[in-house]
PDB file of C-alpha atoms in Angstrom:
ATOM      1  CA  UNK A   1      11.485   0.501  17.307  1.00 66.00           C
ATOM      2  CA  UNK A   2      10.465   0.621  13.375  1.00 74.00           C
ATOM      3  CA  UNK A   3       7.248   2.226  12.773  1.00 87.00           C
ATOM      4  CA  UNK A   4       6.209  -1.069  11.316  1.00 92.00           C
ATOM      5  CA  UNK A   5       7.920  -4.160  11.548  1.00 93.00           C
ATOM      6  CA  UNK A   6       6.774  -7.749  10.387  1.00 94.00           C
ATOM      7  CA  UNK A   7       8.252 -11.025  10.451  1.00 89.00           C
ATOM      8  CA  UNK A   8      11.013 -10.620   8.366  1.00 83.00           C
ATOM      9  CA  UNK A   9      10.120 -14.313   6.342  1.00 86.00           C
ATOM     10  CA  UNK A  10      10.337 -15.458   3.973  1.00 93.00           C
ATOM     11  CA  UNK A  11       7.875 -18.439   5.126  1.00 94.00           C
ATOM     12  CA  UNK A  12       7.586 -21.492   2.981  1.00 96.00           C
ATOM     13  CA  UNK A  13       4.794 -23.959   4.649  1.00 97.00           C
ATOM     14  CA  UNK A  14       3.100 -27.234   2.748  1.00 97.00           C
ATOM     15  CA  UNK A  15      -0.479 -27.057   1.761  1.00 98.00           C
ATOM     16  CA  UNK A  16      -3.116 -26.880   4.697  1.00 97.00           C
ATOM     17  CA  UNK A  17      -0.568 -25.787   7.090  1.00 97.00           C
ATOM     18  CA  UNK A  18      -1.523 -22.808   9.385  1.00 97.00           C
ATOM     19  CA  UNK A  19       0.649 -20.148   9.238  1.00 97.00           C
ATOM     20  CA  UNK A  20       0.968 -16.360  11.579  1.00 96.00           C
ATOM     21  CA  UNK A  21       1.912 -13.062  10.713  1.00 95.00           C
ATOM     22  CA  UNK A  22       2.979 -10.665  13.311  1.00 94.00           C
ATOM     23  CA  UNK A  23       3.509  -6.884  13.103  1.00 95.00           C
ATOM     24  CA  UNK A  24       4.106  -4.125  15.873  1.00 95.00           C
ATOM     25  CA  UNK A  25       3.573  -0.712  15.458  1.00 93.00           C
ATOM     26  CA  UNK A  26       5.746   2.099  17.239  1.00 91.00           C
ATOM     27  CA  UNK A  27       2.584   5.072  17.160  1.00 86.00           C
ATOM     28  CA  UNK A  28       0.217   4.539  19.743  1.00 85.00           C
ATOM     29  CA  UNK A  29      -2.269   6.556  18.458  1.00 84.00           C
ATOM     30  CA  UNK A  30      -2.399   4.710  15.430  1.00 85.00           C
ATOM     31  CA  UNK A  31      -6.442   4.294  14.337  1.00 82.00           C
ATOM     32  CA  UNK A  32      -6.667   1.988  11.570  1.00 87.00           C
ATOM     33  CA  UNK A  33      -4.817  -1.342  10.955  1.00 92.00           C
ATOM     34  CA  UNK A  34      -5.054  -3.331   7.739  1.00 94.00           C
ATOM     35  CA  UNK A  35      -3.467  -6.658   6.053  1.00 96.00           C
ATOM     36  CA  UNK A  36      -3.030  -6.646   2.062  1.00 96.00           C
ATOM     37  CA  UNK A  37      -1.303  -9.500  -0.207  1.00 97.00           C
ATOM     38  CA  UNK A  38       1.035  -8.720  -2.933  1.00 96.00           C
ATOM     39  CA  UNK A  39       1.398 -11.208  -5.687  1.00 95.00           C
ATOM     40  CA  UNK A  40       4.503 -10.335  -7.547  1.00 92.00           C
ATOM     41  CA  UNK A  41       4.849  -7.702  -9.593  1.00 90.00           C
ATOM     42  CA  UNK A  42       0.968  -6.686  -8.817  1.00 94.00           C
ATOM     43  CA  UNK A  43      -0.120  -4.208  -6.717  1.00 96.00           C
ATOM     44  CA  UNK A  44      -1.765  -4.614  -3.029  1.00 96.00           C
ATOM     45  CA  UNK A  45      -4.706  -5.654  -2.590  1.00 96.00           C
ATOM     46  CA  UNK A  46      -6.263  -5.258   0.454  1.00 94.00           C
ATOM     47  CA  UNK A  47      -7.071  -8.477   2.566  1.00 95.00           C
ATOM     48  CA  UNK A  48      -8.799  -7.667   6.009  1.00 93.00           C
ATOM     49  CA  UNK A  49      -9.571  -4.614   8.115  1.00 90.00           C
ATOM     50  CA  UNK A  50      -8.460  -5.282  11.442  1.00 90.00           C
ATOM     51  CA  UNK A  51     -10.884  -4.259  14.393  1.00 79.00           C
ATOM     52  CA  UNK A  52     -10.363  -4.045  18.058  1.00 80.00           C
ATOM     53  CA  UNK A  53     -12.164  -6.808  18.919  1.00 76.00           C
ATOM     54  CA  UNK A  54     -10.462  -9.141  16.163  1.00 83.00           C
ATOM     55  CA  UNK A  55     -12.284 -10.265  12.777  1.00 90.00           C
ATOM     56  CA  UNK A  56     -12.448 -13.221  10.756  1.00 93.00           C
ATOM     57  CA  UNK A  57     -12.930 -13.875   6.813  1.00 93.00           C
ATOM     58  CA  UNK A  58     -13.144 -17.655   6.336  1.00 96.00           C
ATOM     59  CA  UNK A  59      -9.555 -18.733   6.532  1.00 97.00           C
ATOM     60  CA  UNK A  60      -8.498 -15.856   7.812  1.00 97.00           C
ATOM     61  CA  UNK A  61      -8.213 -13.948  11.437  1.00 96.00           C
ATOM     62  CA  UNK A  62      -6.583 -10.954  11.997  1.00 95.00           C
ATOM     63  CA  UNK A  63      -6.062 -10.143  15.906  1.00 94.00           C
ATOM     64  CA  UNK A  64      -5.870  -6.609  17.306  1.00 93.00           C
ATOM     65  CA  UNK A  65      -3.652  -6.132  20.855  1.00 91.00           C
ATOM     66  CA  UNK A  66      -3.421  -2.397  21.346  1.00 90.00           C
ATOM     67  CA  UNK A  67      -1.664  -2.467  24.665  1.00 90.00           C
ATOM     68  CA  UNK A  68       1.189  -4.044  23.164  1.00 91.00           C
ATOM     69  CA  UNK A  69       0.788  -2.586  20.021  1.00 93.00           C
ATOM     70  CA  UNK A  70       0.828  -5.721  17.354  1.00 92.00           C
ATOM     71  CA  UNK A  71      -1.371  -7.049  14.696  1.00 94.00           C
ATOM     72  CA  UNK A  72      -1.257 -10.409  13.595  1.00 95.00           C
ATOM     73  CA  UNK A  73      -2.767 -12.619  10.599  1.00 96.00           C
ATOM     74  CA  UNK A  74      -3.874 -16.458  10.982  1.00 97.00           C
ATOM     75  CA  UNK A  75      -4.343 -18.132   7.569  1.00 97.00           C
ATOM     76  CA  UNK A  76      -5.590 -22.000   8.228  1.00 98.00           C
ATOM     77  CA  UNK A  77      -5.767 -24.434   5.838  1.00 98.00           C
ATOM     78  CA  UNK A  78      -3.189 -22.773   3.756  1.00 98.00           C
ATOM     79  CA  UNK A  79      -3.643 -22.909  -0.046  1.00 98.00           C
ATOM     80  CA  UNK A  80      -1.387 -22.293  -2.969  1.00 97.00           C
ATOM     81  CA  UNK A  81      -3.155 -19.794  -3.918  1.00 97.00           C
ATOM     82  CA  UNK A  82      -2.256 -17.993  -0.493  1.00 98.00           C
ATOM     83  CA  UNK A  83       1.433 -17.450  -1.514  1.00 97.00           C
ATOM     84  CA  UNK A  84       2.080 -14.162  -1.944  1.00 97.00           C
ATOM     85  CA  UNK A  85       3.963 -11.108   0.286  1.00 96.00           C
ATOM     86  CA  UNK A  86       1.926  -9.876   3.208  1.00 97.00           C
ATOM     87  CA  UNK A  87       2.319  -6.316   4.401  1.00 96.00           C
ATOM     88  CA  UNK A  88       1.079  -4.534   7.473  1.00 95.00           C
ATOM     89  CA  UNK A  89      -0.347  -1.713   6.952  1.00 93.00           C
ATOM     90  CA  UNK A  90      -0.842   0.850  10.130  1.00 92.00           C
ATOM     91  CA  UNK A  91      -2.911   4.725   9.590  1.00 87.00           C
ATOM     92  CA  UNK A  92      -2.348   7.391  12.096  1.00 80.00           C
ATOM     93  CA  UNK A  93      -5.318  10.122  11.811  1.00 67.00           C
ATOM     94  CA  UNK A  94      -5.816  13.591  12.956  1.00 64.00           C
ATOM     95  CA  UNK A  95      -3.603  16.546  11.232  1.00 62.00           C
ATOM     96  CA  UNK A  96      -0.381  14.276  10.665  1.00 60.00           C
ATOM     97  CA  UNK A  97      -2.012  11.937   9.115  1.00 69.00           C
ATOM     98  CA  UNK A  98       0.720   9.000   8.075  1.00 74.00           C
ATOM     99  CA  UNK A  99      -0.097   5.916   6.323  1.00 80.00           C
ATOM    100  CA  UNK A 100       2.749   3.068   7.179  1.00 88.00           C
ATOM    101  CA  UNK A 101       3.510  -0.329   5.477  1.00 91.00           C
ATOM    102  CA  UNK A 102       5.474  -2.580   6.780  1.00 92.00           C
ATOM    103  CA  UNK A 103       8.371  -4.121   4.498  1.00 91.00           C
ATOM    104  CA  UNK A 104       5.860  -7.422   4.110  1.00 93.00           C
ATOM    105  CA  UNK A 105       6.643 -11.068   5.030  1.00 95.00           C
ATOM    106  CA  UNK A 106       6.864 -13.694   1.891  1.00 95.00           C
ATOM    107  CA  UNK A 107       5.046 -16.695   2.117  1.00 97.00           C
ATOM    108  CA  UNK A 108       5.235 -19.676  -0.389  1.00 97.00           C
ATOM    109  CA  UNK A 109       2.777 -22.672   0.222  1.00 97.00           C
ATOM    110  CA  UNK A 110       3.709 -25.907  -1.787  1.00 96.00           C
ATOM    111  CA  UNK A 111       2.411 -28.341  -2.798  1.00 95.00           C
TER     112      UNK A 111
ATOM    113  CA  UNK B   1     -16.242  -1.043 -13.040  1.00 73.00           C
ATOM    114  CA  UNK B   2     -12.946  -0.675 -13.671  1.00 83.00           C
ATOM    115  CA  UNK B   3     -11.446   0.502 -10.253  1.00 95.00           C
ATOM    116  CA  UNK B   4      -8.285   2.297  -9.911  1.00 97.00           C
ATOM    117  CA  UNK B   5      -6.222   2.652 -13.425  1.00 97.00           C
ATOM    118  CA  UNK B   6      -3.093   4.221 -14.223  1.00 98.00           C
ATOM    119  CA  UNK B   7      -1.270   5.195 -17.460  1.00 97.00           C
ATOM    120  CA  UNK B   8       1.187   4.513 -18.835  1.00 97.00           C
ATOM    121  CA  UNK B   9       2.240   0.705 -17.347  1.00 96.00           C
ATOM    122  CA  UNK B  10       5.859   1.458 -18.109  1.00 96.00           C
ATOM    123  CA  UNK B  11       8.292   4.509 -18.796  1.00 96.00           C
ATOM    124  CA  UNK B  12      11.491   4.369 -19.976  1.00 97.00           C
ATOM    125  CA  UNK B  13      12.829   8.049 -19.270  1.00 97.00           C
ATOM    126  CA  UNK B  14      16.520  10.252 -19.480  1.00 97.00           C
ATOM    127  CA  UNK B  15      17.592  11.769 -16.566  1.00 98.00           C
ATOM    128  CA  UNK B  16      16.284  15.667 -16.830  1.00 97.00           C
ATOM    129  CA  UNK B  17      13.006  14.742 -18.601  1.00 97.00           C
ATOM    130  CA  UNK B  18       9.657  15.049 -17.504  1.00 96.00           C
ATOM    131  CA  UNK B  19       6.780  13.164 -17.181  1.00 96.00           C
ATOM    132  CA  UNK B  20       3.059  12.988 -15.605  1.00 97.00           C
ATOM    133  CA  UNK B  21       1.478   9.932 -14.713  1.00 98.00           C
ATOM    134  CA  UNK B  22      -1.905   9.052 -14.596  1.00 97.00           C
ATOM    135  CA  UNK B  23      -4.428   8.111 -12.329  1.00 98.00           C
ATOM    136  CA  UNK B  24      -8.454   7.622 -12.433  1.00 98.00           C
ATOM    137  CA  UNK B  25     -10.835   6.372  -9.906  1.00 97.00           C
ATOM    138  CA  UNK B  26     -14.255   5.512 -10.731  1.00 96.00           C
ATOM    139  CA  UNK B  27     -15.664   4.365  -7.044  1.00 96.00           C
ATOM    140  CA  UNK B  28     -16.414   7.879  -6.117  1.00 96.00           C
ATOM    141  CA  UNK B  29     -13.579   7.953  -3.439  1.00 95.00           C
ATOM    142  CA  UNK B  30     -12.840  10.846  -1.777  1.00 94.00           C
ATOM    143  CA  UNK B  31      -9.196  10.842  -1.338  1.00 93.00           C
ATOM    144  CA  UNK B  32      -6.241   9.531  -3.595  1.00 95.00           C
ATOM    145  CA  UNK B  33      -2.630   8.680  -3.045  1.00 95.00           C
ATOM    146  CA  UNK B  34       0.798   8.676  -4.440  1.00 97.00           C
ATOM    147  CA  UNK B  35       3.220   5.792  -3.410  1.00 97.00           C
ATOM    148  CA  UNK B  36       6.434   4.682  -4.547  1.00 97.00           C
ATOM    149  CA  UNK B  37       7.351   0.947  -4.217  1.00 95.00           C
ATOM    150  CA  UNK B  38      11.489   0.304  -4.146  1.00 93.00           C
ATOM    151  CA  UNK B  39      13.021  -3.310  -2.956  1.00 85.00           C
ATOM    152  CA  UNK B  40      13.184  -3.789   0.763  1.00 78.00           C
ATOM    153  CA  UNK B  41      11.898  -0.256   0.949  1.00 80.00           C
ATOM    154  CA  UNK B  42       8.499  -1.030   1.231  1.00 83.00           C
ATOM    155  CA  UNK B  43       5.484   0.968  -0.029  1.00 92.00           C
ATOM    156  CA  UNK B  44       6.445   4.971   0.414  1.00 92.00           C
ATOM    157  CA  UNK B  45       3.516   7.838   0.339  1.00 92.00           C
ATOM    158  CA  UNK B  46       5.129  10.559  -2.074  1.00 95.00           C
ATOM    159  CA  UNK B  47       1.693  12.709  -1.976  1.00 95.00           C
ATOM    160  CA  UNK B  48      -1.980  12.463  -0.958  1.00 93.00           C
ATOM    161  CA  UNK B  49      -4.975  14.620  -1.303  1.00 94.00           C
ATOM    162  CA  UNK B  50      -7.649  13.816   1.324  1.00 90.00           C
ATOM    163  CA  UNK B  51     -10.731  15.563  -0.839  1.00 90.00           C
ATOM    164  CA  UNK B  52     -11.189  17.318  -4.222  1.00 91.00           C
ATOM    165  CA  UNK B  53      -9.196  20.521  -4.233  1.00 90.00           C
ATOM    166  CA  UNK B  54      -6.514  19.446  -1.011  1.00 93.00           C
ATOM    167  CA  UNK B  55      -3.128  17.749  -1.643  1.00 95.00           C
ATOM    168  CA  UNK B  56      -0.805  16.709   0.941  1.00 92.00           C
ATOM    169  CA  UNK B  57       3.326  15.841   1.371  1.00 93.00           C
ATOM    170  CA  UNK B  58       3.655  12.412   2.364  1.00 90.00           C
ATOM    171  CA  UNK B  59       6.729  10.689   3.093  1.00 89.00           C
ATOM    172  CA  UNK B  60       8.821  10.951   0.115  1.00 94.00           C
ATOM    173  CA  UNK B  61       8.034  14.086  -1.620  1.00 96.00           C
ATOM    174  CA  UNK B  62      10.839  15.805  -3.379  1.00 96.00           C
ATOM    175  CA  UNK B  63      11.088  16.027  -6.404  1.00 96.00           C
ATOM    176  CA  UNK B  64       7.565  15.205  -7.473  1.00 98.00           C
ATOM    177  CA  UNK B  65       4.400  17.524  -7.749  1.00 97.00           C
ATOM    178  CA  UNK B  66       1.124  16.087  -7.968  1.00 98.00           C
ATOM    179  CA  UNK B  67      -2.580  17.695  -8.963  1.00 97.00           C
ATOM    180  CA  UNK B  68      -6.075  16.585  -8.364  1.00 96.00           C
ATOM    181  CA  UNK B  69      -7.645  17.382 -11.258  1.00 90.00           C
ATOM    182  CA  UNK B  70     -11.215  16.774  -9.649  1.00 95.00           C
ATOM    183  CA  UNK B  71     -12.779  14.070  -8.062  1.00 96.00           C
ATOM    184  CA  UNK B  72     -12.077  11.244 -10.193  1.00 97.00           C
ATOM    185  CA  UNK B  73      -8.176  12.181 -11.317  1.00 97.00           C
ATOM    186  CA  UNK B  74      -4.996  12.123  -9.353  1.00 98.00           C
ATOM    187  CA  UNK B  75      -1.546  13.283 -11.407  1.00 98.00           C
ATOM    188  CA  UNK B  76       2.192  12.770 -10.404  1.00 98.00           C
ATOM    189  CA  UNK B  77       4.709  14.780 -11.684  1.00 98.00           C
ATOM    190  CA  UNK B  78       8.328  14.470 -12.513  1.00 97.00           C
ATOM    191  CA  UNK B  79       9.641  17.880 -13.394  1.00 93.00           C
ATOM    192  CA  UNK B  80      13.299  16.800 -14.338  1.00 96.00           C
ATOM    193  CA  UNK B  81      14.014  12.686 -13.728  1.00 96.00           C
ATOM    194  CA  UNK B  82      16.822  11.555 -11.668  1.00 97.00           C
ATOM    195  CA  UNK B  83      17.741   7.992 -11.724  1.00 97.00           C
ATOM    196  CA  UNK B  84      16.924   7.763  -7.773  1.00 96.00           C
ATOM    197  CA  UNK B  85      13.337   7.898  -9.098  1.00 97.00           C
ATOM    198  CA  UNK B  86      13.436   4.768 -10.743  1.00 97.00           C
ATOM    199  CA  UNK B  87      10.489   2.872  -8.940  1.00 97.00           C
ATOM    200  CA  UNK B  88       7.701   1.390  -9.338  1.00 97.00           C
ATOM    201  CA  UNK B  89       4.646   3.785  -8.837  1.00 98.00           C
ATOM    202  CA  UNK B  90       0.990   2.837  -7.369  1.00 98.00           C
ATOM    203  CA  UNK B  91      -1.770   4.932  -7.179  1.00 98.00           C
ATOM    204  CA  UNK B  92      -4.669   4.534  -4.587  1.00 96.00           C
ATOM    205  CA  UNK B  93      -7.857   5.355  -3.605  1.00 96.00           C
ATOM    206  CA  UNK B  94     -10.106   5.455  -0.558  1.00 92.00           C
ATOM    207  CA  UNK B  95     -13.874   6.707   0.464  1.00 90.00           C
ATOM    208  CA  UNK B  96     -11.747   8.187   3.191  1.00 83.00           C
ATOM    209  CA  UNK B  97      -8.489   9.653   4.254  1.00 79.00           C
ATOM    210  CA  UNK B  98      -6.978   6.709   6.563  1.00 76.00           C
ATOM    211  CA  UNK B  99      -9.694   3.836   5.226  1.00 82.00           C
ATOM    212  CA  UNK B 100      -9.301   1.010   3.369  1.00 88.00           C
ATOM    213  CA  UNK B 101      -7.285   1.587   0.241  1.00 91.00           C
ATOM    214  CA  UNK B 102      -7.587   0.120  -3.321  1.00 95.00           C
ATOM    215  CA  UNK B 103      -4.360   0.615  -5.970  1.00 97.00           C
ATOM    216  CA  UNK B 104      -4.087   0.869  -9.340  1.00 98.00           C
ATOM    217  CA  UNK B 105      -2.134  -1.912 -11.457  1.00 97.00           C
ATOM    218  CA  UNK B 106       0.913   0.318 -11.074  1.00 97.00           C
ATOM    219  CA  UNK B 107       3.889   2.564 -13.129  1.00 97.00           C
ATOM    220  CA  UNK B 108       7.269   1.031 -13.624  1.00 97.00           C
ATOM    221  CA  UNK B 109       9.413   3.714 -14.251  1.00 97.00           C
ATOM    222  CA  UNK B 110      13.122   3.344 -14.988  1.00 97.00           C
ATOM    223  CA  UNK B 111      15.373   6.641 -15.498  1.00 97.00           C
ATOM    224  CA  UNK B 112      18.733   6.143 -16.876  1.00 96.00           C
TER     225      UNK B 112
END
């Protein structure tokens, strides 16, 4: 298994669609989990901390499963403003720490 | 505040030169990182340094060498170009190693 693997995409979806990312994640003692966006040719930016217990930010709910070791991201209501690449991003801590992205899933919303 | 920058935007270089690029933080962060971004590579960590006076070999190191000049100032070093280091370069900062990261707009750097 990849360290970090997403949906490989791209997704195209019309406007006010709901749309989910998935990721796994091949450490099991990775700590922190996070989802950014990527407009292109910009740099990440980072969207949501994911918790254990699951967190949402308006639109958007990022889910936590640590038994089977995946992440996912819920955008409702899609806007087309939302398009843009999402990565996965997955820390390991202690003395190795590692800081993994995943390749990132494209999503275009239209109109 | 202005966040994470980086200088310059874009680098044309020969293969054999050298170059430093930039990086500033003004958010009082505590560590700073190095990544390289290549098509359906995905983001890469060349270096990191977890506090002021600590740097770190991330994923990708060779041929790079980076310094933390103190708190606020990450560099990244290309001692002698190769045309495999043609990228696109992102600093990043966080208030702590493994937390929530913020980049800088980014180097693209094209050796020929």
């Amino acid at each position: 298994r990849k360290e970090v693997e997403q949906d490989p995409g791209p997704f195209n979806v019309p406007e006010g669609a709901t749309v989910a990312f998935n990721c796994t994640y091949s450490n099991s003692a990775s700590q922190s989990f996070f989802w950014y966006r990527q407009d292109c040719r910009k740099e990440p930016k980072l969207l949501m901390s994911v918790y254990s217990s699951g967190n949402e930010d308006g639109r958007f709910t990022a889910q936590l499963n640590r038994a089977s070791q995946y992440i996912s991201l819920l955008i409702r209501d899609s806007k087309l403003s939302d398009s843009a690449t999402y990565l996965c991003v997955v820390s390991s801590g202690g003395s190795n720490y590692k800081l993994t992205f995943g390749k990132g899933t494209l999503l275009t919303v239209n109109p | 505040n202005a966040g994470v920058t980086q200088t310059p935007k874009f680098q044309v270089l020969k293969t054999g030169q050298s170059m430093t690029l930039q990086c500033a933080q003004d958010m009082n962060h505590n560590s700073m990182y190095w990544y390289r971004q290549d098509p359906g590579m995905g983001l890469r960590l060349i270096y990191y340094s977890a506090s002021e006076g600590t740097t770190d070999k991330g994923e990708v190191p060779n041929g790079y060498n980076v310094s933390r000049l103190n708190k606020r100032e990450f560099s990244l070093r290309l001692e002698s170009a190769a045309p495999s280091q043609t990228s696109v370069y992102f600093c990043a900062s966080s208030e702590w190693r493994g937390g929530e990261q913020y980049f800088g707009p980014g180097t693209r750097l094209t050796v020929t």
